[in-house]
Coordinates of C-alpha atoms in Angstrom, one line a residue:
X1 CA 0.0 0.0 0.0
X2 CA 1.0 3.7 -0.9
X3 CA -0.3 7.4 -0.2
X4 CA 0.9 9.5 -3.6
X5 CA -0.1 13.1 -4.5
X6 CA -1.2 13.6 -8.1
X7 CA -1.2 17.1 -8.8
X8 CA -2.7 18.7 -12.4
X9 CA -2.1 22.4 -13.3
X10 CA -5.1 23.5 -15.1
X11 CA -6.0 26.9 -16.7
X12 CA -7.6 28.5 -13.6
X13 CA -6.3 26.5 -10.9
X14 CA -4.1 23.5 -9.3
X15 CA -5.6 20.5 -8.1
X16 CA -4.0 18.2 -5.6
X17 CA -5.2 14.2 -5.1
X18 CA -3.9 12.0 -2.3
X19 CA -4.7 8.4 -3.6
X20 CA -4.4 5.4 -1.6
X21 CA -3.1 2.4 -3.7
X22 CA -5.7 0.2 -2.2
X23 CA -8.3 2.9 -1.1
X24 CA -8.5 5.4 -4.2
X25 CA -8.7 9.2 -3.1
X26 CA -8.5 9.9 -0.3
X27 CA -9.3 14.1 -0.3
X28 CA -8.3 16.8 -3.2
X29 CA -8.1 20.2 -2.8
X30 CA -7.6 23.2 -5.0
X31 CA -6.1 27.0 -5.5
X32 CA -6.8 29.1 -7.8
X33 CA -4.3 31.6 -9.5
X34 CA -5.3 34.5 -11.9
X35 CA -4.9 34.4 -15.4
X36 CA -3.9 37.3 -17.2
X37 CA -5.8 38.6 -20.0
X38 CA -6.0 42.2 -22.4
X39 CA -8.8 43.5 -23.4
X40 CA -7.3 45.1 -26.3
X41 CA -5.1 42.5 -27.2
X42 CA -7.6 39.3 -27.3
X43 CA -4.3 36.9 -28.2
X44 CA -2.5 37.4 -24.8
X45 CA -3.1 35.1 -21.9
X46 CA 0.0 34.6 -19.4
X47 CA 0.6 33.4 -15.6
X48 CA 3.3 34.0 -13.1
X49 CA 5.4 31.2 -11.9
X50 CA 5.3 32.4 -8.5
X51 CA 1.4 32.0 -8.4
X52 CA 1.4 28.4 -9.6
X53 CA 4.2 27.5 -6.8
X54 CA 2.1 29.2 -4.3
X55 CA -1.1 27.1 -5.1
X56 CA 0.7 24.1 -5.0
X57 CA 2.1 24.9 -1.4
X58 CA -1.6 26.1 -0.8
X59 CA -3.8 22.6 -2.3
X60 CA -1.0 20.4 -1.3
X61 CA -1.6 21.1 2.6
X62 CA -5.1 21.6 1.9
X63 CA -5.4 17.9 0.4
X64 CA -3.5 16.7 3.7
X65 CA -5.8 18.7 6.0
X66 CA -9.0 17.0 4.2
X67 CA -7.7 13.8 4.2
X68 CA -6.5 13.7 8.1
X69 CA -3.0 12.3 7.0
X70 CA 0.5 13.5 8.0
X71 CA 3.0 14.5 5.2
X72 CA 5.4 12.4 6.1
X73 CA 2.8 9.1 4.8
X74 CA 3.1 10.9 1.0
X75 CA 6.0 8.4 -1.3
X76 CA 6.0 10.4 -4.1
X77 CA 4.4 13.6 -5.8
X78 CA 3.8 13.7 -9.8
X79 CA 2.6 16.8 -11.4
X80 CA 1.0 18.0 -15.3
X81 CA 0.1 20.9 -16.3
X82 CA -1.2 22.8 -19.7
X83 CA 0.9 23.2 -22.7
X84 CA 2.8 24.7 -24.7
X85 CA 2.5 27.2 -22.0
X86 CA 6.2 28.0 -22.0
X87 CA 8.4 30.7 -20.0
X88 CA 11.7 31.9 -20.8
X89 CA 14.1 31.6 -17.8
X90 CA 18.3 32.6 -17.1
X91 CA 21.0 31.9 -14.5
X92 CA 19.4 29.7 -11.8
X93 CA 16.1 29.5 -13.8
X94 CA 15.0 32.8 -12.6
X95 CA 11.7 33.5 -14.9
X96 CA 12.6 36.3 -17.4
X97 CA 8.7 37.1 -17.9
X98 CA 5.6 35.1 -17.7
X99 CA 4.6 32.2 -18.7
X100 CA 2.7 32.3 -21.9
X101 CA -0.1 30.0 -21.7
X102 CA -1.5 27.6 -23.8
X103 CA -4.3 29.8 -24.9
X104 CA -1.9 32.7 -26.1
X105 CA -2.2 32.9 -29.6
X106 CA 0.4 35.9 -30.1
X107 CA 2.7 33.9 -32.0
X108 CA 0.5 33.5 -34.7
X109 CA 2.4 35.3 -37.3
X110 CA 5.7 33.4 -35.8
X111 CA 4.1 29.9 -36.6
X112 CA 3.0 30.5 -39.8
X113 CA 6.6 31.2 -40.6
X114 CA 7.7 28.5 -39.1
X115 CA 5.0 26.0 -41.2
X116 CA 6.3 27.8 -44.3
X117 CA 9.9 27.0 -43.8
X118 CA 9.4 23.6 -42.9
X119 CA 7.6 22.9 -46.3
X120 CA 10.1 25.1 -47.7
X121 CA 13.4 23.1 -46.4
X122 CA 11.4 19.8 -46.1
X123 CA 11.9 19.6 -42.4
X124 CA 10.3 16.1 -41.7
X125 CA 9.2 16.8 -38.1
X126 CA 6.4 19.0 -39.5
X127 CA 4.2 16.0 -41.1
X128 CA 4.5 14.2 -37.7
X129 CA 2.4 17.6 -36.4
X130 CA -0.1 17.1 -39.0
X131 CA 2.0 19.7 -41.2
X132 CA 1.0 23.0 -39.6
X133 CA 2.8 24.1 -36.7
X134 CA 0.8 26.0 -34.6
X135 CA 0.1 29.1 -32.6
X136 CA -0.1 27.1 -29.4
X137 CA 3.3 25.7 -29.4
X138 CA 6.8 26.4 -28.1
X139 CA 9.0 27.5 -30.9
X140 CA 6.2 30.0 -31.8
X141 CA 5.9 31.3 -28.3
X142 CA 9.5 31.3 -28.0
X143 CA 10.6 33.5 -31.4
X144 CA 7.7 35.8 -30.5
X145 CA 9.5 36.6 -26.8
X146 CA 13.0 36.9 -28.2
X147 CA 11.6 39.3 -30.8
X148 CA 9.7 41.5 -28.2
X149 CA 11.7 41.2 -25.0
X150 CA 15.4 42.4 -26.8
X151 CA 16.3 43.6 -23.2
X152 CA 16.5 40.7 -21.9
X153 CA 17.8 37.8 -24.7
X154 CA 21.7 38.4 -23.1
X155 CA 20.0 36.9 -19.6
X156 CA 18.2 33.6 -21.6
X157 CA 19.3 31.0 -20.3
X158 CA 16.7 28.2 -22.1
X159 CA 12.8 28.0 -22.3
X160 CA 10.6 25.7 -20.2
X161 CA 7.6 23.7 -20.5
X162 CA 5.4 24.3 -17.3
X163 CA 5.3 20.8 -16.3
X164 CA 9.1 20.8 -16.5
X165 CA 9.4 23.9 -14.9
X166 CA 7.5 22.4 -11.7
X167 CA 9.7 19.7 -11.4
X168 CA 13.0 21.3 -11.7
X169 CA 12.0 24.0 -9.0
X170 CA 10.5 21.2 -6.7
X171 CA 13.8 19.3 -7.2
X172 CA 15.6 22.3 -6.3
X173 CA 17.4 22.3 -9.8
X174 CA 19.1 25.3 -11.1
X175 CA 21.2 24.1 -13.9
X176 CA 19.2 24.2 -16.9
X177 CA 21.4 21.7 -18.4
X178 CA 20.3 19.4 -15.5
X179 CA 16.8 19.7 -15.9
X180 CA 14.9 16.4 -17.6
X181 CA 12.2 17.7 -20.7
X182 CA 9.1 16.0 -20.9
X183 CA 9.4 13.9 -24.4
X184 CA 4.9 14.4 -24.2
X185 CA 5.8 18.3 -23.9
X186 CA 8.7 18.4 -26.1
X187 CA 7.3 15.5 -29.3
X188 CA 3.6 17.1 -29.7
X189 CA 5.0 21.2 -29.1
X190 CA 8.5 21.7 -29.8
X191 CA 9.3 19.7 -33.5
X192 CA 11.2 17.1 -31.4
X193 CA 11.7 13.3 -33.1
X194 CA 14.7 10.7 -32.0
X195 CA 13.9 9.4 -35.1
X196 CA 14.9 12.6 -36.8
X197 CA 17.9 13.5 -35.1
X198 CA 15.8 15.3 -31.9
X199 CA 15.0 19.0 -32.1
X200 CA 15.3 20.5 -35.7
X201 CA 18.4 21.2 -37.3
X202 CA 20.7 24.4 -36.0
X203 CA 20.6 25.0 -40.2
X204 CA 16.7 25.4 -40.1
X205 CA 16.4 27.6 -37.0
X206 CA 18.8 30.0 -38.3
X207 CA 16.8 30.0 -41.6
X208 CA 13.9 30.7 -39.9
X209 CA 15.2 33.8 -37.9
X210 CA 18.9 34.2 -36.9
X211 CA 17.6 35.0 -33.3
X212 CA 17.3 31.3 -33.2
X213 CA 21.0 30.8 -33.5
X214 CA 22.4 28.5 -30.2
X215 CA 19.0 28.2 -29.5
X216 CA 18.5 24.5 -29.8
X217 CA 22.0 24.0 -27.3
X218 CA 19.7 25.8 -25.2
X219 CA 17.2 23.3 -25.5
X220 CA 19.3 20.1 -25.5
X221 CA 18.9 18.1 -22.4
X222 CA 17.6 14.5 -21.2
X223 CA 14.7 14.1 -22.7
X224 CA 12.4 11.4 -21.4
X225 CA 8.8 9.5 -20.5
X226 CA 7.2 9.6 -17.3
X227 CA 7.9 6.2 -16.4
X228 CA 11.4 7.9 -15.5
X229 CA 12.2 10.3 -12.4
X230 CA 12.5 14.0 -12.8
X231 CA 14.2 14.1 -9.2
X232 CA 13.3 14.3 -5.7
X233 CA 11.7 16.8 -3.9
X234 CA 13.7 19.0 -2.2
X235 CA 14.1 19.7 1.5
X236 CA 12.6 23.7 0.8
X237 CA 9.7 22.9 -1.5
X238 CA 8.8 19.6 1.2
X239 CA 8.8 22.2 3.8
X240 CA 6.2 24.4 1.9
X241 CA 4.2 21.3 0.8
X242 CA 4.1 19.9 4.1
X243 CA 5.7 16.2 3.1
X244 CA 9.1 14.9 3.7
X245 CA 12.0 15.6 1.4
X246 CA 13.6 13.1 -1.1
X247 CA 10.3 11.7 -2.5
X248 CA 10.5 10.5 -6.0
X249 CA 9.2 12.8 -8.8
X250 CA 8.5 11.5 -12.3
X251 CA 9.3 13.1 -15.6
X252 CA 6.2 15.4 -15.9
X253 CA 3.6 15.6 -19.0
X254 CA 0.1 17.6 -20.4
X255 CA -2.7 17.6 -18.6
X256 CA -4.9 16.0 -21.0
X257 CA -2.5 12.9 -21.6
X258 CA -2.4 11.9 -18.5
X259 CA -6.4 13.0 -17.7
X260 CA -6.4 10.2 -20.7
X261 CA -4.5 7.8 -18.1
X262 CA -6.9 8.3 -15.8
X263 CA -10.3 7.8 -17.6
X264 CA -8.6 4.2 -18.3
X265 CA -7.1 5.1 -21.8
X266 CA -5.9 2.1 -23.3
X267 CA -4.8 1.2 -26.8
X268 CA -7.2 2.0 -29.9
X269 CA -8.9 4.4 -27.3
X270 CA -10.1 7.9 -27.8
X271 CA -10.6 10.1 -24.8
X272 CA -12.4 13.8 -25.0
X273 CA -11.0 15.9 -22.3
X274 CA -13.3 17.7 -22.3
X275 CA -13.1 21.7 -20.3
X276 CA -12.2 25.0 -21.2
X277 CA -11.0 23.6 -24.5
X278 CA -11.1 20.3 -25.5
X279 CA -7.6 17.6 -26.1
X280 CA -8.5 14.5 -28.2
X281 CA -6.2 12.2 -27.0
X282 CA -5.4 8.4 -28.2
X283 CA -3.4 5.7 -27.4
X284 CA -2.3 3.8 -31.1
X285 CA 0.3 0.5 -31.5
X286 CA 1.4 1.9 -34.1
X287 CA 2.8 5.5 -36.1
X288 CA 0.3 6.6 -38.5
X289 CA 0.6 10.0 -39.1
X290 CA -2.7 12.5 -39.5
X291 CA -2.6 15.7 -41.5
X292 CA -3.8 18.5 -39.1
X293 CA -3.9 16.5 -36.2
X294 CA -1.8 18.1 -32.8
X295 CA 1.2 15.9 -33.0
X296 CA 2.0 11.5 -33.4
X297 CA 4.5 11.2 -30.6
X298 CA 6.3 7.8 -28.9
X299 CA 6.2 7.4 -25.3
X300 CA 3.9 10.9 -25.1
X301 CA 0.6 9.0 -23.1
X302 CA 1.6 5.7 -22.5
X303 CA 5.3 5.1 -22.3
X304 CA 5.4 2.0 -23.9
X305 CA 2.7 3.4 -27.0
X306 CA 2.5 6.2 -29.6
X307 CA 0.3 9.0 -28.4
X308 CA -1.6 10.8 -31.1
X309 CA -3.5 14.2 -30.0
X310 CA -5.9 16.3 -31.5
X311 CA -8.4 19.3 -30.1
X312 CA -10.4 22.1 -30.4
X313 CA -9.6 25.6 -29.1
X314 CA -12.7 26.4 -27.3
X315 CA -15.7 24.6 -25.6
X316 CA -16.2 25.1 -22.6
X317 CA -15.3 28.6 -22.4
X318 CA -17.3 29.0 -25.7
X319 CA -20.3 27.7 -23.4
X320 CA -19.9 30.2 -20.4
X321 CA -18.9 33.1 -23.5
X322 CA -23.2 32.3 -24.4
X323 CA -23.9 32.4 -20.9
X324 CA -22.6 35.5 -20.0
X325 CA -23.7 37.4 -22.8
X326 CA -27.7 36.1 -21.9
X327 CA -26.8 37.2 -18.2
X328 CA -26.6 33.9 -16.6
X329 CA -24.5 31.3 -16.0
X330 CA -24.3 28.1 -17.8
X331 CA -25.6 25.9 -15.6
X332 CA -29.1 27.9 -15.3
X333 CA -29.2 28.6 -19.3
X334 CA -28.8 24.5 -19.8
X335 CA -32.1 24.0 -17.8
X336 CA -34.5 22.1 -19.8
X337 CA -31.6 21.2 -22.8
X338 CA -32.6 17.8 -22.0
X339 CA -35.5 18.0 -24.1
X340 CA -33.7 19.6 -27.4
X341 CA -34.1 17.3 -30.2
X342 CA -31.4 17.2 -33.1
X343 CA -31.3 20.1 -35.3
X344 CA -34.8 21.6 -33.7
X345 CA -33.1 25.0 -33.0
X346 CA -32.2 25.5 -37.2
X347 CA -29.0 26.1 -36.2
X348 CA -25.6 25.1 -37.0
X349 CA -23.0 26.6 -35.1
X350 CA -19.0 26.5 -35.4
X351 CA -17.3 26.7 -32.5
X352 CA -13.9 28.5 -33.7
X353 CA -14.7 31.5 -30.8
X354 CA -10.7 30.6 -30.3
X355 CA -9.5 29.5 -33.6
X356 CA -9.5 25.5 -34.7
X357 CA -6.6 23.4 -33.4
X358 CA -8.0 20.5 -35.5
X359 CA -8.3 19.7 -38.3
X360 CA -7.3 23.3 -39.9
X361 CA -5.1 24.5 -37.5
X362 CA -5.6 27.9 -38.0
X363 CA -6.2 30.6 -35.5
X364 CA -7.7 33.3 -37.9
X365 CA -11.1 32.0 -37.1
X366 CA -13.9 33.0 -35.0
X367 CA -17.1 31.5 -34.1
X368 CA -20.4 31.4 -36.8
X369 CA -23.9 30.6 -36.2
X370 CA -25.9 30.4 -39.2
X371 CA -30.0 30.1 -39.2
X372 CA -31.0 32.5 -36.4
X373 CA -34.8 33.8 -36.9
X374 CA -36.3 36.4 -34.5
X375 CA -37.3 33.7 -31.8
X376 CA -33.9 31.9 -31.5
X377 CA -32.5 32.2 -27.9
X378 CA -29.2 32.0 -26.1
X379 CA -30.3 28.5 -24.4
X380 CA -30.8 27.6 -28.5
X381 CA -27.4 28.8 -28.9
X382 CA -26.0 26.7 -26.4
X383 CA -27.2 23.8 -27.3
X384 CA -26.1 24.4 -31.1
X385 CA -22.9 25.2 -29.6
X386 CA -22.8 21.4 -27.8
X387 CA -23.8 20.1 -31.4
X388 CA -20.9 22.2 -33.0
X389 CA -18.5 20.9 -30.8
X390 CA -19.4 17.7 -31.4
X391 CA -20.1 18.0 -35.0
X392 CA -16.1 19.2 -34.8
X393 CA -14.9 15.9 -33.1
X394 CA -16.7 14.3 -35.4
X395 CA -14.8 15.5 -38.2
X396 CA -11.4 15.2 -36.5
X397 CA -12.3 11.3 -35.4
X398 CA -13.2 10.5 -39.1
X399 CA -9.9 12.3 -40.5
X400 CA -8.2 9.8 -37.9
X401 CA -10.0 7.0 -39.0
X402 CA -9.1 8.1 -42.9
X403 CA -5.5 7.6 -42.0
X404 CA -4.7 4.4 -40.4
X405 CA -5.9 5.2 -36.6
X406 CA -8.2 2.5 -35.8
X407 CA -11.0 3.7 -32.9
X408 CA -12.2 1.0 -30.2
X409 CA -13.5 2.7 -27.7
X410 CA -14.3 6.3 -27.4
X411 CA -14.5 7.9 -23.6
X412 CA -15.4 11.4 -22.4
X413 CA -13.2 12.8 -19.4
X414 CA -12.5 16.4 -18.1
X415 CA -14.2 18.3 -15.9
X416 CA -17.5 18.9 -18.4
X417 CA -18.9 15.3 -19.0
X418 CA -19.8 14.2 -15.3
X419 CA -21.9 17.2 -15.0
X420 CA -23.4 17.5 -18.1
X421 CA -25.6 14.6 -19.3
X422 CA -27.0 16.4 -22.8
X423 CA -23.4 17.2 -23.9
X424 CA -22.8 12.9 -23.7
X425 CA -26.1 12.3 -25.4
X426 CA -25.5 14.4 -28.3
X427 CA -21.7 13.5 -28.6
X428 CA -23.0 9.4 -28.6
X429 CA -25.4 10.4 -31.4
X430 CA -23.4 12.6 -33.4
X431 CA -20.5 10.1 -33.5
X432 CA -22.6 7.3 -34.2
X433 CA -21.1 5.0 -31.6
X434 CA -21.4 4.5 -27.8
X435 CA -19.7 7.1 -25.5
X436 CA -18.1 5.9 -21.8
X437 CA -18.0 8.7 -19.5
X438 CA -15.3 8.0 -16.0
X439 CA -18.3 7.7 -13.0
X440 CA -16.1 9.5 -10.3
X441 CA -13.5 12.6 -11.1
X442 CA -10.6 11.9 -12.5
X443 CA -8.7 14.8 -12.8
X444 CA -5.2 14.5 -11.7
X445 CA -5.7 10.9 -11.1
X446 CA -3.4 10.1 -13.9
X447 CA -1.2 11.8 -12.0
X448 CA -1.5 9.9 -9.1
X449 CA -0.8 6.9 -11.5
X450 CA 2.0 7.9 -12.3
X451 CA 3.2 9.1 -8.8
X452 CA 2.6 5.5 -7.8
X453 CA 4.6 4.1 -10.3
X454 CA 7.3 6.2 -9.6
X455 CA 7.0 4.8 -5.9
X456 CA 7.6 1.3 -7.5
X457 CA 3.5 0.0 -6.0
X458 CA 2.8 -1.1 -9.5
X459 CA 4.8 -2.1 -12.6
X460 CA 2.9 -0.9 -15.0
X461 CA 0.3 2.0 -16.2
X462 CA -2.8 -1.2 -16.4
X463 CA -1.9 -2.6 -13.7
X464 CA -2.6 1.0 -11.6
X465 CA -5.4 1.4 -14.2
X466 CA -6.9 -1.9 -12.9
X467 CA -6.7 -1.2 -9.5
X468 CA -7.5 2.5 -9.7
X469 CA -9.7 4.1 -12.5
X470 CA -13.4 4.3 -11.8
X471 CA -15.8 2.6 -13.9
X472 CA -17.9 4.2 -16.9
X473 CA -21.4 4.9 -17.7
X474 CA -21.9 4.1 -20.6
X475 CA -24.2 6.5 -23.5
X476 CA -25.5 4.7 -26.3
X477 CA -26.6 6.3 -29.7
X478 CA -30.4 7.0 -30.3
X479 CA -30.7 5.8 -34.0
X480 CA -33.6 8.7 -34.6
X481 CA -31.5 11.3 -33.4
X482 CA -28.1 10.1 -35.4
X483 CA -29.8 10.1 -38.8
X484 CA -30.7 13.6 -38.2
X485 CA -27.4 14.7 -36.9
X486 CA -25.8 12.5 -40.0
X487 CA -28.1 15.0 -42.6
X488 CA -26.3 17.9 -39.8
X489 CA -22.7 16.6 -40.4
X490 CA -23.2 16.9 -44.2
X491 CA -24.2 20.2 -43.5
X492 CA -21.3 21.0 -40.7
X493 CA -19.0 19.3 -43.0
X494 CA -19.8 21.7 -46.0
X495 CA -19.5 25.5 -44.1
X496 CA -16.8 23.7 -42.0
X497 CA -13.6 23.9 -44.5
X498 CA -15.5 26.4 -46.8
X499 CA -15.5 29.4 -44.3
X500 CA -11.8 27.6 -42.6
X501 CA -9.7 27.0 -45.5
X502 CA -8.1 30.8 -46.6
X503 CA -9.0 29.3 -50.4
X504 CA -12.1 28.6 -50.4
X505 CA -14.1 30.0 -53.0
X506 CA -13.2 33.4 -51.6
X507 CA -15.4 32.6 -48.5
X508 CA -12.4 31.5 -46.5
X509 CA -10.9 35.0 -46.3
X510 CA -14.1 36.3 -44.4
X511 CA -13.3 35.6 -41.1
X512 CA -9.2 36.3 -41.1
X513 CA -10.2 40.0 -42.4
X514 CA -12.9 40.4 -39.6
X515 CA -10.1 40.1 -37.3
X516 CA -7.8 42.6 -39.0
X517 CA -10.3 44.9 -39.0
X518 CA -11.0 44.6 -35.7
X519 CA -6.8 44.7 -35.1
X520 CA -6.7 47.8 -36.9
X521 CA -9.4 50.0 -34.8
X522 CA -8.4 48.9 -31.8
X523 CA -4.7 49.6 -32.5
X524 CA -3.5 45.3 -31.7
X525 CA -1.1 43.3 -33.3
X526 CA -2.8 41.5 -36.3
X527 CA 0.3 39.1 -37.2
X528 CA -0.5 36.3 -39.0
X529 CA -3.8 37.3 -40.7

């Protein structure tokens, strides 16, 4: 028997988990931290460092407080976090600026650079990303600082991953060359392959933008799965945790990977995590790789599999966006949803409020609802908006399935599904096939899986499955309501890459020069559209 904590950084707020081995959780608690946003500048979205270490000091005790157990009981501590939300650090990993988050989508201009030059120099790394590099990811984020932060490029030192930030500063590392990369963080954001030779070529970067030169030194380290140890926690950070020092911690990874562990992910699966935004994230035995899909990466869920990942940009936030503009909140506005029929509301609705991760990849996008009349209401919106999003997985699933990924089992986790019965329904009749839903929470459970094999309880990630994931309820598809949504997907299908490709028919440019119109009165930074 073992007590672990599984700690998962989300985009509001850490959440701690002591789990029992034998017993399952025990107590979580949670912190919040702010997230920093501009109003003029919609793309920006950062968070300090400092705030996410405090939390973590702040749940962590929390946790032990609810769950009546001393600190000292605790063998090991595993931690994930979003991505790419990257920070640039110097001597001693001192942060040089914020992190920017996942959801910052300044780089845009910087990534579709760096998708150009890949096709340009035939970088091979790009068609394992599903040949567009994206907004969301670290070399974007990282060329956009160096270009806007000149001051300070004689202090960079290298550029962090959050989850490997957390685990160097709660192993008391300082020497950047010391600190072990996430091969999840580093294979689906940053371009790197063993296959191809690791990170991209010194030759490429300095193609790109000679502010790139060294940079990939920089980067150079021990990159590895989570099955291996990051380090042990430190006598300062186990004093502000409350547990005892020299506990194990294991190579760290993205939230929605290891959410994936915890729904009880196994190969040919498909898991939703679903929340503010959605991961799609599989488990395949083999490399097949997807063109627009988030990255095809060995070792990245499962150590011992090839982790494929795939998304959209925006649901649940999209969901609270319709809320707040009818004055409510979302749980009051979904009140009666459970009677919606497919399609009765007349409208379609594409859920690009934040751009489209998948399949397009392309963040000059914003959301379109088409069919409103003079009676439509927000709680029609919403529910179009819970179609849309699953209309959207749809599509990404069957571009999978086009490709080689076979699909066995598809499973909704994240913090949405458990409290949201229609959302299920609709997603099990829009895909056509049954959808499991986890019966208990399990955010930051995968964590905890991992913390425990890093304690050496169990030898492998089924084995802690077996003995730890909850069961599923399962939602099966109402054959009225998918021949409907089937007439919708036609539909979806049609405006989806007609209004998201930039060539299409002319249509495609609609939505791109919204936003630079918008850029240019309110005086922001339009790069990339």
């Amino acid at each position: 028997m073992a007590i672990v904590a599984g700690v998962d950084f989300g985009t509001l707020s850490v959440r701690v988990s002591l789990v029992d081995s034998e017993r399952g959780l025990l107590a979580s608690a949670l912190a919040e931290y702010p997230l920093h946003r501009k109003r003029e500048d919609p793309e920006y979205a950062t968070q300090s460092h400092e705030d996410h270490m405090r939390g973590l000091a702040t749940a962590t005790r929390d946790a032990l407080k609810k769950a009546g157990i001393p600190g000292d009981k605790v063998e090991a501590i595993a931690l994930d976090t979003t991505g790419s939300s990257v920070i640039p650090v110097g001597k001693d990993l001192k942060p040089l600026g914020e992190y920017y988050l996942w959801c910052d989508h300044r780089a845009k201009g910087e990534a579709s650079e760096i998708t150009e030059a890949a096709h340009r120099e035939g970088l091979p790394a790009i068609d394992w990303c599903g040949g567009v590099y994206s907004s969301e990811w670290g070399f974007s984020k990282l060329l956009h600082w160096l270009r806007h932060n000149p001051e300070k490029r004689s202090e960079f030192v290298t550029a962090l991953e959050h989850c490997d930030m957390v685990a160097a500063t709660l192993a008391g590392v300082t020497d950047s060359r010391q600190v072990k990369r996430s091969a999840c963080a580093m294979g689906h954001k940053w371009l790197w392959n063993p296959k191809l030779g690791g990170l991209p070529p010194e030759e490429f970067l300095v193609k790109l933008d000679p502010l790139l030169t060294g940079v990939r030194a920089k980067l150079e380290g021990d990159y590895a799965t989570s099955d291996q140890i990051a380090g042990y926690l430190s006598p300062f950070w186990a004093e502000k945790l409350g547990l005892k020092p020299d506990i194990p911690i294991p190579v760290g990874a993205f939230d929605a990977h290891w959410d994936a562990i915890g729904a009880g992910c196994r190969t040919d699966d498909i898991v939703n995590v679903v929340g503010t935004s959605t991961c799609i994230i599989g488990i395949t035995p083999s490399i097949n790789l997807v063109p627009g899909v988030c990255g095809v990466v060995e070792g990245s869920v499962h150590p011992r599999r090839t982790g494929i990942e795939a998304g959209l940009s925006a649901v649940g936030d999209i969901f609270n966006a319709i809320a707040t503009r009818a004055g409510t909140d979302v749980a009051t506005l979904s009140q009666g949803l459970e009677d919606y029929r497919a399609g009765q509301t007349g409208l379609l609705r594409l859920t690009w409020d934040n751009g489209d991760r998948t399949v397009l990849v392309n963040p000059n996008l914003r959301g379109v609802t088409v069919g409103w009349n003079l009676q439509s209401t927000a709680q029609d919106e919403l529910f179009a908006a819970i179609e849309g999003t699953a209309l959207h997985t749809r599509v990404i699933l069957d571009r999978m399935e086009a490709h080689g990924v076979h699909i066995k089992r598809v499973i909704n986790a994240g913090g949405i599904p458990q409290k949201n019965a229609v959302l299920n329904q609709v997603y099990a009749n829009v895909l056509g096939r049954p959808v499991l839903v986890p019966t208990k929470s399990v955010t930051s459970l995968g964590s905890a899986i991992f913390a425990l094999l890093a304690a050496g309880t169990f030898k492998t990630v089924e084995e802690a499955q077996d003995k730890i994931c909850p069961p599923h309820k399962i939602y099966e598809a109402q054959v009225p309501e998918k021949q409907l949504y089937d007439e919708l997907y036609a539909l979806y299908s049609e405006l989806y890459f007609a209004f998201g490709q930039p060539a299409a028919k002319g249509i495609g440019s609609i939505l791109p020069k919204l936003i630079r119109l918008s850029c240019s009165v309110n005086n922001t930074p339009a790069a990339g559209t």
